[in-house]
Coordinates of C-alpha atoms and ligand atoms in Angstrom, one line a residue:
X1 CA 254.2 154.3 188.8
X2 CA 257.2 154.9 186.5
X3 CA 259.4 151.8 186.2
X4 CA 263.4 152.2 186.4
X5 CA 264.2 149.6 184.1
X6 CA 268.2 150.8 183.7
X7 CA 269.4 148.6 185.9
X8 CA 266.9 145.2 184.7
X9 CA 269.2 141.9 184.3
X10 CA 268.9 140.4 180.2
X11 CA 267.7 137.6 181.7
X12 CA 265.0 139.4 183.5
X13 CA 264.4 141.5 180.4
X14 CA 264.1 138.7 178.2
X15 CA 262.1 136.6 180.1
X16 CA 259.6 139.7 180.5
X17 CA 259.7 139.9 176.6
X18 CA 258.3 136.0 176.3
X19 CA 256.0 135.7 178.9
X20 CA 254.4 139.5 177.3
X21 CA 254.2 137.4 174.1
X22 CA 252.4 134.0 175.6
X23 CA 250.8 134.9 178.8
X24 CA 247.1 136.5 178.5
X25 CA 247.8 139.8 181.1
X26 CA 248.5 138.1 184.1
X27 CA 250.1 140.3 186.7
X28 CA 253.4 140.1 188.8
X29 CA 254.1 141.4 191.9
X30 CA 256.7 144.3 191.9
X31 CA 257.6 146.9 189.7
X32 CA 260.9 144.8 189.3
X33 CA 260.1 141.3 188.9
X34 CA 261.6 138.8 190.7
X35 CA 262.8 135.2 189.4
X36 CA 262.2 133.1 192.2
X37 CA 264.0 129.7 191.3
X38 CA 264.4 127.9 194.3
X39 CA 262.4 127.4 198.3
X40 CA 263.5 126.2 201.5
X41 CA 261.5 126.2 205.1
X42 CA 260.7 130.1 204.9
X43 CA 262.9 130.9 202.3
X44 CA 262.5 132.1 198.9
X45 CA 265.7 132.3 196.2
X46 CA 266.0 134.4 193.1
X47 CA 268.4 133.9 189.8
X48 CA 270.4 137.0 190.6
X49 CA 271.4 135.3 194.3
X50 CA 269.3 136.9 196.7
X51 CA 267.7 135.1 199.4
X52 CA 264.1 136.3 200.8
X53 CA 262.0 136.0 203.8
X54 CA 259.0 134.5 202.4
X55 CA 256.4 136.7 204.4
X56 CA 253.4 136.0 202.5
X57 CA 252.9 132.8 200.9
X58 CA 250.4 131.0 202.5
X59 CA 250.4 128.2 200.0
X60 CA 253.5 126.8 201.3
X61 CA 252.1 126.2 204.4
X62 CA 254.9 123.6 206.0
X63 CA 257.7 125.6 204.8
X64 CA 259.0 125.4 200.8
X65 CA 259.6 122.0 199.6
X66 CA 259.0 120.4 202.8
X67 CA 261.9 117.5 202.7
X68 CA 259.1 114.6 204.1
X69 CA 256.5 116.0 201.3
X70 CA 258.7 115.7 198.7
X71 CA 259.8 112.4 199.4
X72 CA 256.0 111.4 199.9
X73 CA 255.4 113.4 196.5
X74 CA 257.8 111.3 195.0
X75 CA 257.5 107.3 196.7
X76 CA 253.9 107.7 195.1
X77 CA 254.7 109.0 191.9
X78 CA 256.7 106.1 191.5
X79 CA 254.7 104.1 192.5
X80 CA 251.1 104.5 191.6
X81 CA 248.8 107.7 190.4
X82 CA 245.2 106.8 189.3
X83 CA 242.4 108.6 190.5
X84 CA 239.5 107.8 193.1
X85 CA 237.3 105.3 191.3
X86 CA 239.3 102.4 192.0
X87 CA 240.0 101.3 195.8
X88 CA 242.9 103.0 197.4
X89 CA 243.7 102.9 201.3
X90 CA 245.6 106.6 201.0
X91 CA 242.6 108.5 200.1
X92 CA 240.4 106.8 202.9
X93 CA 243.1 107.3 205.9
X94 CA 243.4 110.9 204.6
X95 CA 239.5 111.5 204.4
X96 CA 239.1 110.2 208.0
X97 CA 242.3 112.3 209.1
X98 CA 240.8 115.5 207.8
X99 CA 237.3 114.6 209.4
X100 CA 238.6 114.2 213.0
X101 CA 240.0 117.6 212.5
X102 CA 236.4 119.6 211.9
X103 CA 233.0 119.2 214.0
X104 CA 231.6 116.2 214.5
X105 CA 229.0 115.7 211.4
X106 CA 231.2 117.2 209.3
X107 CA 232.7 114.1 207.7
X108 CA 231.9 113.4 204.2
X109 CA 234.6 114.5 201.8
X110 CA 234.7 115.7 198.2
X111 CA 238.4 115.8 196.6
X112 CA 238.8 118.0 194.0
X113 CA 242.1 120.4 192.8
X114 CA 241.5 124.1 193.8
X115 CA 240.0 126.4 196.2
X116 CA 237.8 127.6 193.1
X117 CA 236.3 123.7 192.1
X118 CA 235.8 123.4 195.7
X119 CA 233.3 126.3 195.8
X120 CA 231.6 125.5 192.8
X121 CA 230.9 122.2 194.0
X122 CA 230.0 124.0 197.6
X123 CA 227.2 126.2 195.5
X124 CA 226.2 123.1 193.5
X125 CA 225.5 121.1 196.4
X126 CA 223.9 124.1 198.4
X127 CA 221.6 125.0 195.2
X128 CA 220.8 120.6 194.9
X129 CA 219.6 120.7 198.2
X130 CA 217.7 123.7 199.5
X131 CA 216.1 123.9 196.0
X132 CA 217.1 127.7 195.8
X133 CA 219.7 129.3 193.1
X134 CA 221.1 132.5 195.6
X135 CA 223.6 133.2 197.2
X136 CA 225.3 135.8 199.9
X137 CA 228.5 137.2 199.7
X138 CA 230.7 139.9 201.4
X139 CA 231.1 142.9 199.7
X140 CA 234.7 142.6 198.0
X141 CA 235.2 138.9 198.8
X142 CA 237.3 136.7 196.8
X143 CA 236.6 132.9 196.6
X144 CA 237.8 131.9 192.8
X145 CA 237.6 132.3 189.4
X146 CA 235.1 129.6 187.5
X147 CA 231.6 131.4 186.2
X148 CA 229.6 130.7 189.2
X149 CA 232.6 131.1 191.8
X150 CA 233.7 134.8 190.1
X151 CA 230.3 136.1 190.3
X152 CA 230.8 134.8 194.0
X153 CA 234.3 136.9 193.8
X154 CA 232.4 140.9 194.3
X155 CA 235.8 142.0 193.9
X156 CA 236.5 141.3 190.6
X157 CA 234.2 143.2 188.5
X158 CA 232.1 146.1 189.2
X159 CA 228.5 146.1 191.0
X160 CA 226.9 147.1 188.2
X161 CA 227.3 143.7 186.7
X162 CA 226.1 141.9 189.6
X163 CA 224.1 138.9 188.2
X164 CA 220.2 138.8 190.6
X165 CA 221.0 135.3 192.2
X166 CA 224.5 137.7 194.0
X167 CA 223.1 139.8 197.2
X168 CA 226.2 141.5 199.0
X169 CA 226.3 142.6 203.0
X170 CA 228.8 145.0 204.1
X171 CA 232.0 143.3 206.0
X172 CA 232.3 143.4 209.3
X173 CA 234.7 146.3 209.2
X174 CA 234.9 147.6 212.5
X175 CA 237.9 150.0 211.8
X176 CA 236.1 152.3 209.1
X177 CA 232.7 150.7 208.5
X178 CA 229.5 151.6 209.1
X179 CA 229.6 150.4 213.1
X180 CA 233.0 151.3 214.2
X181 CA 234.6 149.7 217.9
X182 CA 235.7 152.2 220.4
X183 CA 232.6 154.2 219.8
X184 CA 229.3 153.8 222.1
X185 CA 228.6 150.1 220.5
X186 CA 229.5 146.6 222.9
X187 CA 230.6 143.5 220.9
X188 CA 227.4 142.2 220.9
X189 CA 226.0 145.4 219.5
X190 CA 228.5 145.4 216.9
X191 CA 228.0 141.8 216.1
X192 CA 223.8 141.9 215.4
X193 CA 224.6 145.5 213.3
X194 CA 226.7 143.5 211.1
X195 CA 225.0 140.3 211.1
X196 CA 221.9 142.6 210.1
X197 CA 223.2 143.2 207.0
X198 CA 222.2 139.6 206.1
X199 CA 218.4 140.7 206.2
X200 CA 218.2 143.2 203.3
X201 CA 220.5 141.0 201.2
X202 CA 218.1 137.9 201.9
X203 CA 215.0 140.2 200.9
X204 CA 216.9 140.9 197.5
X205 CA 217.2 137.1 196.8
X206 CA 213.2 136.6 197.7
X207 CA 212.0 139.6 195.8
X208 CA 214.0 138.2 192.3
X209 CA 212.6 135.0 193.1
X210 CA 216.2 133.5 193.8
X211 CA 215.8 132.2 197.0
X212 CA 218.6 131.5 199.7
X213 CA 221.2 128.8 198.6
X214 CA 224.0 129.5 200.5
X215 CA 225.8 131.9 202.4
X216 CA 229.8 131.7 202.2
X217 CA 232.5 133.2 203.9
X218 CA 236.3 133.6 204.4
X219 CA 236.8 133.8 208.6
X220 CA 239.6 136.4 207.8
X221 CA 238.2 138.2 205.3
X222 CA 241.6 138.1 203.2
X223 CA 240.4 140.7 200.4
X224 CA 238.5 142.5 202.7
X225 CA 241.6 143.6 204.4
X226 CA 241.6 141.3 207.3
X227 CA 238.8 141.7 209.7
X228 CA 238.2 140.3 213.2
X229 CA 234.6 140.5 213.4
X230 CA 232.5 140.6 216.6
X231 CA 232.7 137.4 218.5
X232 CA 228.7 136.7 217.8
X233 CA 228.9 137.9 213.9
X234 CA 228.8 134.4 212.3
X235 CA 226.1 133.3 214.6
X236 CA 224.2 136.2 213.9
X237 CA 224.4 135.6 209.9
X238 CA 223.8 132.1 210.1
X239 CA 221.0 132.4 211.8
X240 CA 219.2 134.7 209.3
X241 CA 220.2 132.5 206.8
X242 CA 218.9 129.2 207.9
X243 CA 215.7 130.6 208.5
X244 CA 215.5 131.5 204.9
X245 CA 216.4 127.9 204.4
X246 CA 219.7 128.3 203.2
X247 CA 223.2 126.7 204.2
X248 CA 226.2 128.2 205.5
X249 CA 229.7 127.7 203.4
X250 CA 232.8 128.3 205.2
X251 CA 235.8 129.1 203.0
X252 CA 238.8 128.1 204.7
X253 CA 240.8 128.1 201.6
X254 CA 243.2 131.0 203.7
X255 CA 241.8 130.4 207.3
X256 CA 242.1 126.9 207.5
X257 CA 244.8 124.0 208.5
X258 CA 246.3 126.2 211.7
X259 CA 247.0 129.2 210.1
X260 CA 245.1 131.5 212.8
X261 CA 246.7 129.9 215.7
X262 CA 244.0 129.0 218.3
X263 CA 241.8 126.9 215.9
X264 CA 242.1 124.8 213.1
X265 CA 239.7 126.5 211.3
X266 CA 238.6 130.1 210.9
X267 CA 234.8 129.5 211.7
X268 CA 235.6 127.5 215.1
X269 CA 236.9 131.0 216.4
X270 CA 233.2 132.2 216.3
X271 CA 231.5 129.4 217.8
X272 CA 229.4 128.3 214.9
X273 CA 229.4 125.4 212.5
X274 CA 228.7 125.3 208.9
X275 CA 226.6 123.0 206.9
X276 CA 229.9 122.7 204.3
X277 CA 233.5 124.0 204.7
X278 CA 235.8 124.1 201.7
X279 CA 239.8 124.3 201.5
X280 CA 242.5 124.3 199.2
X281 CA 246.1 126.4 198.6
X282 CA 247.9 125.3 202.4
X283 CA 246.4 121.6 202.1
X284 CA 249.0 120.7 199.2
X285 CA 252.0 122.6 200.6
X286 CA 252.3 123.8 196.8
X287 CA 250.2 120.7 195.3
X288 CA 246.9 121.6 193.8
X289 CA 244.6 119.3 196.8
X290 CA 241.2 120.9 197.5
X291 CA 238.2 119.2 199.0
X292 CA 234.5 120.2 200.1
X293 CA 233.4 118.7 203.7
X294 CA 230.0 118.3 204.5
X295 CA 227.3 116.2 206.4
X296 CA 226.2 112.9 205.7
X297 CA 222.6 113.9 205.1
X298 CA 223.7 116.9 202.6
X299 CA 226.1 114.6 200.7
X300 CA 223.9 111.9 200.2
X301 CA 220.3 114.6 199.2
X302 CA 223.0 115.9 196.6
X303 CA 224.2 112.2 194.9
X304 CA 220.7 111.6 194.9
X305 CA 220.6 114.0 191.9
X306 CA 224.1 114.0 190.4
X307 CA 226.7 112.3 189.4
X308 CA 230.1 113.5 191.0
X309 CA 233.6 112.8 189.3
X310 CA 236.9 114.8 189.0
X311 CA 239.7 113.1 187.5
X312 CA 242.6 114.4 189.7
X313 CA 240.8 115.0 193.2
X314 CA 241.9 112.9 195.5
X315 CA 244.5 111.1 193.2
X316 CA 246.9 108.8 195.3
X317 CA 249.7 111.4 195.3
X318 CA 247.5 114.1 196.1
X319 CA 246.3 112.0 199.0
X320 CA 250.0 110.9 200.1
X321 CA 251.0 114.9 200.2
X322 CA 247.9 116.3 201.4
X323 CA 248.3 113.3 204.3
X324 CA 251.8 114.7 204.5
X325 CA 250.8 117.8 205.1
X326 CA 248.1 117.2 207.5
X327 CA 250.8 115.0 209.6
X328 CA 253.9 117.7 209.7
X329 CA 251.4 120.2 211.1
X330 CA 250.3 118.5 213.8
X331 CA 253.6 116.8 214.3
X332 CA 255.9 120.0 214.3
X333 CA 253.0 121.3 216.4
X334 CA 252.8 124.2 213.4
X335 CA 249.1 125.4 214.8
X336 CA 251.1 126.3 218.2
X337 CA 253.6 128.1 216.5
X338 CA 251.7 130.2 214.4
X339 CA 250.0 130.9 217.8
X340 CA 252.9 131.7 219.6
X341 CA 255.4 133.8 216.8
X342 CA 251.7 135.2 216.1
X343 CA 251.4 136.9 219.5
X344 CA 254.9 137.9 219.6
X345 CA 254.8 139.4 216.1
X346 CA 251.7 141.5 216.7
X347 CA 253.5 143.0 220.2
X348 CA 256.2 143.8 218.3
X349 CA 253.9 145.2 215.9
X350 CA 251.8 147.5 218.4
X351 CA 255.1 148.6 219.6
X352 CA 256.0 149.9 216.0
X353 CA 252.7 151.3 215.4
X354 CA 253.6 153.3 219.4
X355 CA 255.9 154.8 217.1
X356 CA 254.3 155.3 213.4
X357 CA 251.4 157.0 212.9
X358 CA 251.1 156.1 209.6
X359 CA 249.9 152.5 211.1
X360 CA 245.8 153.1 211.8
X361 CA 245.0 149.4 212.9
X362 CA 246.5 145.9 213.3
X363 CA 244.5 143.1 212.9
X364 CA 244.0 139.3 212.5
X365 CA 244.9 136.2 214.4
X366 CA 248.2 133.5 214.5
X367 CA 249.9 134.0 211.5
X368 CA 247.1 135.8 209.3
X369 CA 247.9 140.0 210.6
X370 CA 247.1 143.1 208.4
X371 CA 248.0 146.3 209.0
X372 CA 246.3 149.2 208.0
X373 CA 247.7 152.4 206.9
X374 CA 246.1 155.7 207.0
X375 CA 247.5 159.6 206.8
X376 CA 245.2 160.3 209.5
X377 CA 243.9 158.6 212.8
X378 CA 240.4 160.7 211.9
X379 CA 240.3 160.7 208.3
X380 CA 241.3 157.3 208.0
X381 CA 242.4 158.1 204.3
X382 CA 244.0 155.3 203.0
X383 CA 247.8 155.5 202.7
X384 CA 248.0 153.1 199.5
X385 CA 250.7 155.0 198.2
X386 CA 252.7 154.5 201.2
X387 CA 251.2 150.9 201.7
X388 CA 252.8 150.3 198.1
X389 CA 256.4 151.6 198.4
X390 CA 256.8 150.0 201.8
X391 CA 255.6 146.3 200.2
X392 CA 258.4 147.2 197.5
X393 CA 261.0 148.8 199.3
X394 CA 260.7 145.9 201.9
X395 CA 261.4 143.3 199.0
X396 CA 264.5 145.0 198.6
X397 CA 265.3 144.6 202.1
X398 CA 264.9 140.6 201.4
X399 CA 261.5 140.6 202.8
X400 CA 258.1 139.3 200.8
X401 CA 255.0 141.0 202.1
X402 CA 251.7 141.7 200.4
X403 CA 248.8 144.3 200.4
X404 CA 245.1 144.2 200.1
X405 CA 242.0 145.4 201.4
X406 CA 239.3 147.7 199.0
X407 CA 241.7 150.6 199.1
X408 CA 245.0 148.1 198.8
X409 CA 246.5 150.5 202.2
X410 CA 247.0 147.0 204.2
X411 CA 250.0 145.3 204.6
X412 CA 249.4 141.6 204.8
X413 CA 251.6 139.0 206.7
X414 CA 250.5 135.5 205.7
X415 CA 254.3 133.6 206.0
X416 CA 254.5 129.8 206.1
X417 CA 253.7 128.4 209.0
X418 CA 257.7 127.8 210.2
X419 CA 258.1 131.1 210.6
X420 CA 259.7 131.8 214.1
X421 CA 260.6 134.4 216.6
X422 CA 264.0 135.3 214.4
X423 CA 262.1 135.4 211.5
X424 CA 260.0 138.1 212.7
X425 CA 262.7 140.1 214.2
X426 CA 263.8 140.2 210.7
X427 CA 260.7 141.4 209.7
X428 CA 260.0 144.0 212.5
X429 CA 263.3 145.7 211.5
X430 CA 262.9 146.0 207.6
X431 CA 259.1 147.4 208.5
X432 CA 260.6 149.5 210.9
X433 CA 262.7 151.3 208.8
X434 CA 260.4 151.5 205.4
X435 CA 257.9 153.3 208.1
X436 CA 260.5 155.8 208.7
X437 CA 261.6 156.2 205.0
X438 CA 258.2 156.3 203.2
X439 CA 257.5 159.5 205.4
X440 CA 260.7 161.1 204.6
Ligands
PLP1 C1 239.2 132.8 200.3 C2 239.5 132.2 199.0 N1 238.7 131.2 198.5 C3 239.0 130.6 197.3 C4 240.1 130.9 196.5 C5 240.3 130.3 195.2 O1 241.3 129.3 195.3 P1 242.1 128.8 194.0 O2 242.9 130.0 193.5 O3 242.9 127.7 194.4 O4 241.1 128.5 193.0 C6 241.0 131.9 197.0 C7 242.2 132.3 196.2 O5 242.9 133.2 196.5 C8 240.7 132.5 198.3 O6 241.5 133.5 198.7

């Protein structure tokens, strides 16, 4: 799409012109760039003065510069930042804090820096232990960007280049996939359809001679579009992929830490628990703090073989914010809230779509929703056009959404976890009204 740069700030325009000559083609959202300089609880604030609801950074997950982990940030900078090979209470209290939030069992932590390392060490440990190299992906999934981890990441580069130890199973899409709700199939129909999909894909592995490492997942299926598979789907896959001796790897890198409302984390919505969970972006508020969880048994079978070290994981002011973190969201009750302003937004939301036909499906859970648009209720053609202009024109409203899914035609709301009842009034309105004005 053409960009009307007549009106671009110099400052805007120059600082396009130096990033173009040092930064290696990475992309910014919006036609017109936006110079975000300062945060605060749910707000975002640009150089030119304008003030934005920050509707989709997940990352932030306490609200912008949290006042209590900034001052945790800073008492241990100035005080003390090694790294974990020497003792250090922090790291312990936060290890056992984390713990007593998952399963029991699943209480051996890793500490590394982002959701990527955090997968890597997920595959290493899974491909130590079972003794097999493959693993089993959703089709379009993201989960980071190392070698291993972006030939995890289907979305980012074209099937063709698949490497053998990669098998892929269709998501769980049951808005326009191949088993679609609403039609003839019950949940539990739906749910052994999908989880199906795991046989053929661990077939491929066995016939290269790969075997079964690991199967991992994102419970929201983020790139997917944001999917709310069948109750039994997880139990389904994880089934199939035990018996073929692999482990199951939940990535709650977006799920995790409250985000979806009734659970802490995105697989203990479907009733099953993995052999290793991984998490990163909201466990920092903004810090880079990711960690792998696991069993006793798998940790130890995997030290047997290697020796683990990363020089910043788990560092004592990681541990202090992550702690933070961990502490505001149970202490401003943040899991409830996202709950709560999570039902209300997605009433308000199946009232607007009463009204826009242009809105196919809503979906997700707390504060995690997409919503899909099509031109057609039958056709389900993707309206990614429309999905596009609505994102943009909403900015200039003052409100920061997203998109994604295969066909980028979903809308996705993913605020920090302050966000409240006013908030998404605020929100509700602008969407309201870029419905209306895309169509006209
Ligand atoms: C589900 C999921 N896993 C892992 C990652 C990778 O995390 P990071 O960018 O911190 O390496 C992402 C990043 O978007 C993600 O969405």
């Amino acid at each position: 799409m053409a960009t009307d740069t007549s009106k671009r700030d110099n400052r805007i325009t120059e600082l396009l012109r130096r990033r173009e000559k040092h930064f290696a083609g990475s992309f910014l959202l919006y036609q017109e760039p936006v110079e975000i300089v300062r945060g605060e609880g749910i707000w975002l604030y640009d150089s030119q003065g304008n003030r934005y609801l920050d509707c989709y950074n997940n990352v932030a997950s306490v609200g912008h510069c949290h006042p209590r982990v900034v001052e945790a940030m800073h008492r241990q900078a100035s005080t003390l930042n090694t790294h974990t090979r020497y003792l250090n209470e922090k790291i312990i209290d936060y290890a056992a804090h984390l713990a007593g939030t998952l399963p029991e069992g699943l209480d051996v932590c890793l500490f590394c820096c982002t959701g990527t390392e955090a997968n890597e060490l997920a595959m290493r440990i899974a491909r130590s232990v079972t003794g097999h190299r493959g693993a089993i992906v959703i089709e379009h999934a993201y989960h980071g960007n190392s070698t291993l981890v972006g030939e995890l990441s289907a979305c980012t580069y074209p099937p063709a280049e698949r490497p053998d130890h990669i098998a892929t199973m269709e998501p769980p899409n049951t808005y326009r996939g191949s088993f679609r709700r609403g039609a003839t199939l019950s949940e539990t129909e739906l749910a052994e359809q999908y989880a199906a999909q795991a046989d053929p894909a661990v077939r491929q592995l066995q016939d290269v001679g790969q075997g079964v490492a690991a199967f991992i997942c994102d419970a929201i299926f983020d790139t997917q579009g944001t999917l709310d598979a069948p109750p039994d789907y997880f139990k389904g896959v994880y089934e199939k992929v035990r018996a073929a001796g692999g482990l199951c790897i939940a990535d709650e890198v977006q799920a995790g830490f409250g985000r979806l409302g009734e659970k802490m984390w995105g697989f203990e919505l479907y009733g099953v628990v993995p052999d290793i969970v991984t998490m990163g972006k909201p466990m920092g508020d903004g810090h880079p703090v990711a960690a792998v969880v696991t069993r006793r048994d798998i940790a130890d079978a995997f030290m047997q073989k290697v020796i683990y070290f990363n020089t910043f994981g788990g560092n004592p002011v990681s541990a202090a914010v992550a702690e933070t973190v961990l502490t505001v969201i149970e202490e401003e009750k943040l899991q409830q809230n996202a709950l709560e302003v999570g039902r209300y937004l997605r009433k308000e939301l199946d009232r607007l779509a009463e009204k826009h036909p242009l809105i196919g499906d809503i979906r997700g859970r707390g504060l995690f929703i997409g919503i899909e648009l099509v031109k057609g209720h039958q056709t389900l053609e993707p309206a990614f056009v429309e999905a596009y202009t609505i994102s943009e024109k909403m900015k200039d409203d003052g409100i920061l959404i997203g998109s994604t899914g295969r066909f980028g035609n979903v809308l996705k709301i993913r605020p920090p976890l302050v966000f409240s009842r006013e908030n998404a009034d605020l929100l509700i309105g602008s969407l309201d009204r870029q419905l209306t004005a895309v169509l006209n």
